[in-house]
PDB file of C-alpha atoms in Angstrom:
ATOM      1  CA  MET F   1     -36.139  28.683  -4.084  1.00  0.00           C
ATOM      2  CA  PRO F   2     -36.357  25.743  -1.635  1.00  0.00           C
ATOM      3  CA  SER F   3     -38.780  22.985  -2.530  1.00  0.00           C
ATOM      4  CA  LEU F   4     -41.819  22.127  -0.394  1.00  0.00           C
ATOM      5  CA  ILE F   5     -39.969  19.103   1.026  1.00  0.00           C
ATOM      6  CA  GLU F   6     -36.952  21.263   1.938  1.00  0.00           C
ATOM      7  CA  LYS F   7     -39.287  23.708   3.701  1.00  0.00           C
ATOM      8  CA  ILE F   8     -40.872  20.891   5.725  1.00  0.00           C
ATOM      9  CA  PHE F   9     -37.560  19.050   6.237  1.00  0.00           C
ATOM     10  CA  PRO F  10     -34.838  21.709   6.014  1.00  0.00           C
ATOM     11  CA  HIS F  11     -31.245  20.663   5.383  1.00  0.00           C
ATOM     12  CA  CYS F  12     -28.997  20.269   8.405  1.00  0.00           C
ATOM     13  CA  CYS F  13     -25.258  19.885   8.817  1.00  0.00           C
ATOM     14  CA  VAL F  14     -24.220  16.216   8.711  1.00  0.00           C
ATOM     15  CA  SER F  15     -21.678  16.892  11.468  1.00  0.00           C
ATOM     16  CA  CYS F  16     -23.396  19.157  14.067  1.00  0.00           C
ATOM     17  CA  SER F  17     -27.044  18.894  12.903  1.00  0.00           C
ATOM     18  CA  SER F  18     -27.490  22.668  12.762  1.00  0.00           C
ATOM     19  CA  THR F  19     -30.070  23.847  10.277  1.00  0.00           C
ATOM     20  CA  GLY F  20     -28.550  25.093   7.066  1.00  0.00           C
ATOM     21  CA  PRO F  21     -25.868  23.756   4.680  1.00  0.00           C
ATOM     22  CA  LEU F  22     -25.095  20.029   4.678  1.00  0.00           C
ATOM     23  CA  PHE F  23     -21.587  20.882   5.962  1.00  0.00           C
ATOM     24  CA  CYS F  24     -21.825  24.168   7.813  1.00  0.00           C
ATOM     25  CA  SER F  25     -19.177  26.895   7.989  1.00  0.00           C
ATOM     26  CA  ASN F  26     -18.601  26.375  11.717  1.00  0.00           C
ATOM     27  CA  CYS F  27     -17.722  22.723  11.135  1.00  0.00           C
ATOM     28  CA  GLN F  28     -15.567  23.650   8.143  1.00  0.00           C
ATOM     29  CA  ASN F  29     -13.636  26.042  10.387  1.00  0.00           C
ATOM     30  CA  ASN F  30     -12.929  23.087  12.752  1.00  0.00           C
ATOM     31  CA  ILE F  31     -11.243  20.996  10.063  1.00  0.00           C
ATOM     32  CA  ASP F  32      -7.719  19.793  10.947  1.00  0.00           C
ATOM     33  CA  PHE F  33      -6.146  21.636   8.046  1.00  0.00           C
ATOM     34  CA  LEU F  34      -3.042  20.083   6.489  1.00  0.00           C
ATOM     35  CA  TYR F  35      -0.169  22.513   6.145  1.00  0.00           C
ATOM     36  CA  PHE F  36       2.424  20.110   4.790  1.00  0.00           C
ATOM     37  CA  GLU F  37       2.705  17.537   2.000  1.00  0.00           C
ATOM     38  CA  PRO F  38       2.558  13.985   3.410  1.00  0.00           C
ATOM     39  CA  GLN F  39       5.415  11.734   2.373  1.00  0.00           C
ATOM     40  CA  LEU F  40       3.870   8.692   0.727  1.00  0.00           C
ATOM     41  CA  THR F  41       6.243   5.998  -0.471  1.00  0.00           C
ATOM     42  CA  PRO F  42       4.208   4.913  -3.563  1.00  0.00           C
ATOM     43  CA  LEU F  43       4.308   8.462  -4.884  1.00  0.00           C
ATOM     44  CA  GLU F  44       8.045   9.068  -4.465  1.00  0.00           C
ATOM     45  CA  LYS F  45       8.812   7.941  -8.032  1.00  0.00           C
ATOM     46  CA  TYR F  46       6.595  10.646  -9.509  1.00  0.00           C
ATOM     47  CA  SER F  47       7.345  14.359  -9.791  1.00  0.00           C
ATOM     48  CA  ILE F  48       3.984  15.855  -8.702  1.00  0.00           C
ATOM     49  CA  ASN F  49       2.460  18.587  -6.575  1.00  0.00           C
ATOM     50  CA  LEU F  50       0.276  17.007  -3.853  1.00  0.00           C
ATOM     51  CA  LYS F  51      -2.193  19.314  -2.107  1.00  0.00           C
ATOM     52  CA  ILE F  52      -4.675  18.177   0.520  1.00  0.00           C
ATOM     53  CA  VAL F  53      -7.201  20.228   2.476  1.00  0.00           C
ATOM     54  CA  GLY F  54      -7.166  18.420   5.824  1.00  0.00           C
ATOM     55  CA  LEU F  55      -6.763  15.308   7.908  1.00  0.00           C
ATOM     56  CA  TYR F  56      -9.432  12.595   7.848  1.00  0.00           C
ATOM     57  CA  ASN F  57     -10.780  13.440  11.282  1.00  0.00           C
ATOM     58  CA  PRO F  58     -14.196  14.719  12.374  1.00  0.00           C
ATOM     59  CA  PRO F  59     -15.872  16.902  11.267  1.00  0.00           C
ATOM     60  CA  LEU F  60     -14.330  16.456   7.782  1.00  0.00           C
ATOM     61  CA  SER F  61     -14.403  12.635   7.918  1.00  0.00           C
ATOM     62  CA  THR F  62     -18.049  12.777   9.049  1.00  0.00           C
ATOM     63  CA  ALA F  63     -18.980  14.846   6.037  1.00  0.00           C
ATOM     64  CA  ILE F  64     -17.061  12.602   3.643  1.00  0.00           C
ATOM     65  CA  LYS F  65     -18.701   9.478   4.995  1.00  0.00           C
ATOM     66  CA  ALA F  66     -22.170  11.022   4.678  1.00  0.00           C
ATOM     67  CA  TYR F  67     -21.347  12.087   1.138  1.00  0.00           C
ATOM     68  CA  LYS F  68     -20.049   8.675  -0.013  1.00  0.00           C
ATOM     69  CA  TYR F  69     -22.128   6.189   1.961  1.00  0.00           C
ATOM     70  CA  GLN F  70     -25.426   8.017   2.583  1.00  0.00           C
ATOM     71  CA  GLY F  71     -25.865   9.268  -0.992  1.00  0.00           C
ATOM     72  CA  LEU F  72     -25.684  12.984  -0.068  1.00  0.00           C
ATOM     73  CA  TYR F  73     -24.323  14.047  -3.434  1.00  0.00           C
ATOM     74  CA  LYS F  74     -25.390  17.635  -2.813  1.00  0.00           C
ATOM     75  CA  ILE F  75     -22.287  18.038  -0.628  1.00  0.00           C
ATOM     76  CA  ALA F  76     -20.116  17.915  -3.788  1.00  0.00           C
ATOM     77  CA  PRO F  77     -20.231  21.702  -4.367  1.00  0.00           C
ATOM     78  CA  ILE F  78     -19.199  22.314  -0.747  1.00  0.00           C
ATOM     79  CA  PHE F  79     -16.141  20.059  -1.141  1.00  0.00           C
ATOM     80  CA  ALA F  80     -15.257  21.767  -4.411  1.00  0.00           C
ATOM     81  CA  GLU F  81     -15.436  25.116  -2.634  1.00  0.00           C
ATOM     82  CA  LEU F  82     -13.155  23.756   0.132  1.00  0.00           C
ATOM     83  CA  LEU F  83     -10.563  22.833  -2.439  1.00  0.00           C
ATOM     84  CA  TYR F  84     -10.901  26.190  -4.215  1.00  0.00           C
ATOM     85  CA  LYS F  85     -10.786  28.203  -0.986  1.00  0.00           C
ATOM     86  CA  HIS F  86      -7.949  26.475   0.806  1.00  0.00           C
ATOM     87  CA  LEU F  87      -5.612  25.232  -1.907  1.00  0.00           C
ATOM     88  CA  ILE F  88      -3.579  27.175  -4.477  1.00  0.00           C
ATOM     89  CA  PHE F  89      -4.418  26.470  -8.085  1.00  0.00           C
ATOM     90  CA  ASP F  90      -1.800  27.084 -10.747  1.00  0.00           C
ATOM     91  CA  LYS F  91      -2.964  29.238 -13.614  1.00  0.00           C
ATOM     92  CA  ASN F  92      -1.396  26.899 -16.180  1.00  0.00           C
ATOM     93  CA  ILE F  93      -3.635  23.900 -15.460  1.00  0.00           C
ATOM     94  CA  ASP F  94      -5.005  22.547 -18.731  1.00  0.00           C
ATOM     95  CA  ILE F  95      -7.289  19.650 -17.848  1.00  0.00           C
ATOM     96  CA  ILE F  96      -9.124  18.474 -14.687  1.00  0.00           C
ATOM     97  CA  THR F  97      -9.657  14.738 -14.209  1.00  0.00           C
ATOM     98  CA  SER F  98     -10.472  12.432 -11.358  1.00  0.00           C
ATOM     99  CA  VAL F  99      -9.726   9.012  -9.827  1.00  0.00           C
ATOM    100  CA  PRO F 100     -12.574   6.941 -11.335  1.00  0.00           C
ATOM    101  CA  LEU F 101     -14.946   4.469  -9.741  1.00  0.00           C
ATOM    102  CA  HIS F 102     -15.501   1.051 -11.234  1.00  0.00           C
ATOM    103  CA  PRO F 103     -18.892   0.947 -13.080  1.00  0.00           C
ATOM    104  CA  THR F 104     -20.185  -1.654 -10.606  1.00  0.00           C
ATOM    105  CA  LYS F 105     -19.307   0.544  -7.622  1.00  0.00           C
ATOM    106  CA  LYS F 106     -20.861   3.544  -9.350  1.00  0.00           C
ATOM    107  CA  ARG F 107     -24.126   1.675  -9.888  1.00  0.00           C
ATOM    108  CA  LEU F 108     -24.201   0.663  -6.219  1.00  0.00           C
ATOM    109  CA  ARG F 109     -23.409   4.143  -4.942  1.00  0.00           C
ATOM    110  CA  GLY F 110     -25.484   5.955  -7.553  1.00  0.00           C
ATOM    111  CA  PHE F 111     -22.814   8.494  -8.419  1.00  0.00           C
ATOM    112  CA  ASP F 112     -19.061   8.920  -8.831  1.00  0.00           C
ATOM    113  CA  GLN F 113     -18.213  11.077  -5.786  1.00  0.00           C
ATOM    114  CA  THR F 114     -14.783  12.272  -6.984  1.00  0.00           C
ATOM    115  CA  LYS F 115     -15.985  13.101 -10.504  1.00  0.00           C
ATOM    116  CA  LEU F 116     -18.799  15.259  -9.084  1.00  0.00           C
ATOM    117  CA  ILE F 117     -16.319  17.313  -7.104  1.00  0.00           C
ATOM    118  CA  ALA F 118     -13.955  17.628 -10.047  1.00  0.00           C
ATOM    119  CA  LYS F 119     -16.776  18.778 -12.375  1.00  0.00           C
ATOM    120  CA  GLU F 120     -17.826  21.397  -9.839  1.00  0.00           C
ATOM    121  CA  LEU F 121     -14.291  22.788 -10.009  1.00  0.00           C
ATOM    122  CA  THR F 122     -14.550  23.357 -13.774  1.00  0.00           C
ATOM    123  CA  ASN F 123     -16.812  26.343 -13.120  1.00  0.00           C
ATOM    124  CA  LYS F 124     -14.492  27.796 -10.523  1.00  0.00           C
ATOM    125  CA  ILE F 125     -11.225  27.700 -12.451  1.00  0.00           C
ATOM    126  CA  SER F 126     -12.657  27.691 -16.013  1.00  0.00           C
ATOM    127  CA  LYS F 127     -10.794  24.555 -17.090  1.00  0.00           C
ATOM    128  CA  PRO F 128     -12.353  21.532 -18.904  1.00  0.00           C
ATOM    129  CA  TYR F 129     -13.036  18.163 -17.264  1.00  0.00           C
ATOM    130  CA  HIS F 130     -12.109  14.959 -19.031  1.00  0.00           C
ATOM    131  CA  GLN F 131     -12.441  11.429 -17.674  1.00  0.00           C
ATOM    132  CA  LEU F 132      -8.952  10.295 -18.710  1.00  0.00           C
ATOM    133  CA  LEU F 133      -8.909   7.009 -16.781  1.00  0.00           C
ATOM    134  CA  THR F 134     -11.133   3.997 -16.339  1.00  0.00           C
ATOM    135  CA  LYS F 135     -11.044   1.512 -13.455  1.00  0.00           C
ATOM    136  CA  THR F 136     -10.728  -1.995 -14.848  1.00  0.00           C
ATOM    137  CA  LYS F 137     -11.106  -4.087 -11.686  1.00  0.00           C
ATOM    138  CA  HIS F 138     -13.872  -4.077  -9.079  1.00  0.00           C
ATOM    139  CA  THR F 139     -12.042  -4.507  -5.773  1.00  0.00           C
ATOM    140  CA  GLN F 140     -13.077  -4.456  -2.156  1.00  0.00           C
ATOM    141  CA  ASN F 141     -13.277  -1.127  -0.359  1.00  0.00           C
ATOM    142  CA  LEU F 142      -9.735  -0.003   0.450  1.00  0.00           C
ATOM    143  CA  ALA F 143     -10.991   1.538   3.654  1.00  0.00           C
ATOM    144  CA  SER F 144     -11.444  -2.011   4.972  1.00  0.00           C
ATOM    145  CA  THR F 145      -7.679  -2.693   5.189  1.00  0.00           C
ATOM    146  CA  ASN F 146      -4.572  -0.866   6.394  1.00  0.00           C
ATOM    147  CA  ASN F 147      -2.186  -3.517   5.086  1.00  0.00           C
ATOM    148  CA  GLN F 148       0.233  -1.760   2.712  1.00  0.00           C
ATOM    149  CA  LYS F 149       1.093  -4.845   0.655  1.00  0.00           C
ATOM    150  CA  PHE F 150      -2.533  -5.840   0.302  1.00  0.00           C
ATOM    151  CA  ARG F 151      -3.505  -2.326  -0.739  1.00  0.00           C
ATOM    152  CA  SER F 152      -0.751  -2.353  -3.354  1.00  0.00           C
ATOM    153  CA  LYS F 153      -2.008  -5.698  -4.687  1.00  0.00           C
ATOM    154  CA  LEU F 154      -5.605  -4.404  -4.845  1.00  0.00           C
ATOM    155  CA  THR F 155      -4.689  -1.296  -6.815  1.00  0.00           C
ATOM    156  CA  ASN F 156      -1.989  -2.736  -9.081  1.00  0.00           C
ATOM    157  CA  LYS F 157      -3.017  -2.448 -12.736  1.00  0.00           C
ATOM    158  CA  ASN F 158      -6.500  -1.335 -11.676  1.00  0.00           C
ATOM    159  CA  PHE F 159      -6.615   1.725 -13.913  1.00  0.00           C
ATOM    160  CA  LYS F 160      -6.216   2.285 -17.641  1.00  0.00           C
ATOM    161  CA  LEU F 161      -5.714   5.398 -19.693  1.00  0.00           C
ATOM    162  CA  LYS F 162      -8.327   5.695 -22.446  1.00  0.00           C
ATOM    163  CA  LYS F 163      -6.617   5.586 -25.811  1.00  0.00           C
ATOM    164  CA  GLU F 164      -8.677   8.410 -27.191  1.00  0.00           C
ATOM    165  CA  ASN F 165      -7.399  10.627 -24.360  1.00  0.00           C
ATOM    166  CA  GLN F 166      -3.670  10.058 -24.768  1.00  0.00           C
ATOM    167  CA  HIS F 167      -3.189  13.034 -27.126  1.00  0.00           C
ATOM    168  CA  LYS F 168      -4.971  15.299 -24.671  1.00  0.00           C
ATOM    169  CA  ILE F 169      -2.301  14.714 -22.005  1.00  0.00           C
ATOM    170  CA  ALA F 170       0.986  15.111 -23.866  1.00  0.00           C
ATOM    171  CA  GLY F 171       2.662  18.364 -22.857  1.00  0.00           C
ATOM    172  CA  LYS F 172      -0.260  19.422 -20.693  1.00  0.00           C
ATOM    173  CA  HIS F 173      -0.676  20.271 -17.012  1.00  0.00           C
ATOM    174  CA  ILE F 174      -3.131  17.745 -15.530  1.00  0.00           C
ATOM    175  CA  LEU F 175      -5.048  18.258 -12.297  1.00  0.00           C
ATOM    176  CA  LEU F 176      -6.068  14.922 -10.751  1.00  0.00           C
ATOM    177  CA  ILE F 177      -8.752  15.017  -8.084  1.00  0.00           C
ATOM    178  CA  ASP F 178      -9.257  12.402  -5.326  1.00  0.00           C
ATOM    179  CA  ASP F 179     -11.437  12.413  -2.233  1.00  0.00           C
ATOM    180  CA  VAL F 180      -9.335  10.634   0.430  1.00  0.00           C
ATOM    181  CA  VAL F 181      -5.634   9.829   0.125  1.00  0.00           C
ATOM    182  CA  THR F 182      -4.426   7.088   2.483  1.00  0.00           C
ATOM    183  CA  THR F 183      -1.257   5.199   1.518  1.00  0.00           C
ATOM    184  CA  GLY F 184      -0.948   6.602  -2.024  1.00  0.00           C
ATOM    185  CA  HIS F 185      -1.264   3.265  -3.786  1.00  0.00           C
ATOM    186  CA  THR F 186      -4.433   4.241  -5.691  1.00  0.00           C
ATOM    187  CA  LEU F 187      -2.892   7.526  -6.812  1.00  0.00           C
ATOM    188  CA  SER F 188       0.300   5.726  -7.848  1.00  0.00           C
ATOM    189  CA  ALA F 189      -1.719   3.364 -10.068  1.00  0.00           C
ATOM    190  CA  CYS F 190      -3.466   6.315 -11.694  1.00  0.00           C
ATOM    191  CA  LEU F 191      -0.265   8.363 -12.128  1.00  0.00           C
ATOM    192  CA  GLY F 192       1.484   5.420 -13.729  1.00  0.00           C
ATOM    193  CA  GLN F 193      -1.049   5.565 -16.535  1.00  0.00           C
ATOM    194  CA  ILE F 194      -1.137   9.356 -16.852  1.00  0.00           C
ATOM    195  CA  PHE F 195       2.652   9.697 -17.073  1.00  0.00           C
ATOM    196  CA  LEU F 196       2.690   7.171 -20.004  1.00  0.00           C
ATOM    197  CA  ALA F 197       1.262  10.010 -22.120  1.00  0.00           C
ATOM    198  CA  LYS F 198       4.026  12.463 -21.057  1.00  0.00           C
ATOM    199  CA  PRO F 199       2.239  15.380 -19.396  1.00  0.00           C
ATOM    200  CA  SER F 200       4.290  18.505 -18.694  1.00  0.00           C
ATOM    201  CA  GLN F 201       3.108  18.555 -15.087  1.00  0.00           C
ATOM    202  CA  VAL F 202       0.669  16.789 -12.743  1.00  0.00           C
ATOM    203  CA  THR F 203      -0.988  18.282  -9.668  1.00  0.00           C
ATOM    204  CA  VAL F 204      -2.980  16.082  -7.283  1.00  0.00           C
ATOM    205  CA  MET F 205      -5.595  17.545  -4.986  1.00  0.00           C
ATOM    206  CA  ALA F 206      -7.715  15.782  -2.380  1.00  0.00           C
ATOM    207  CA  ILE F 207     -10.171  16.586   0.359  1.00  0.00           C
ATOM    208  CA  ALA F 208      -8.507  14.574   3.120  1.00  0.00           C
ATOM    209  CA  HIS F 209      -5.500  12.492   4.111  1.00  0.00           C
ATOM    210  CA  GLN F 210      -6.020   9.416   6.296  1.00  0.00           C
ATOM    211  CA  GLY F 211      -2.896   7.958   7.745  1.00  0.00           C
TER     212      GLY F 211
END
């Protein structure tokens, strides 16, 4: 049942402003869907499956910006449904995890946007979520620079595998969730830690690719 506030101020699509879901089906149908795996140099040293819903163009980019920067955390289930609907999930996935935010960034934003999406997926594919990684450095927003070397420097040694989680990864198929993949430097830093624990397989899924 909608609340009184929702009745007075009904939800509208963040992209087209139509009354209804925060990211409506018409706008979802207009996503620039990605039908190939982008070749990202920082990821070439890892044997992974990389699956991304679409390109970081409107209307998808509009919805992502609203989600991350306007605090519209209720879009998380919609993004999880996009992943579930448009990407193929292997049946042998053991654990879902996500690219973490630094605690300072999480306090400023109010929520960890990628973790919310990942946890929504647990109900769809009946697999457990574990926060395997922590972010150890609070860096500037990567969206503020396109310089590859600078991005690499910002993400280098930024993530750490929690010791108590190492035994959970060995021999397991890990699904790593991210929101936006750009150069691949952030994912590379995360994967470097995950592969230390010798998983059997790693699949990476993201909402969008910007590049």
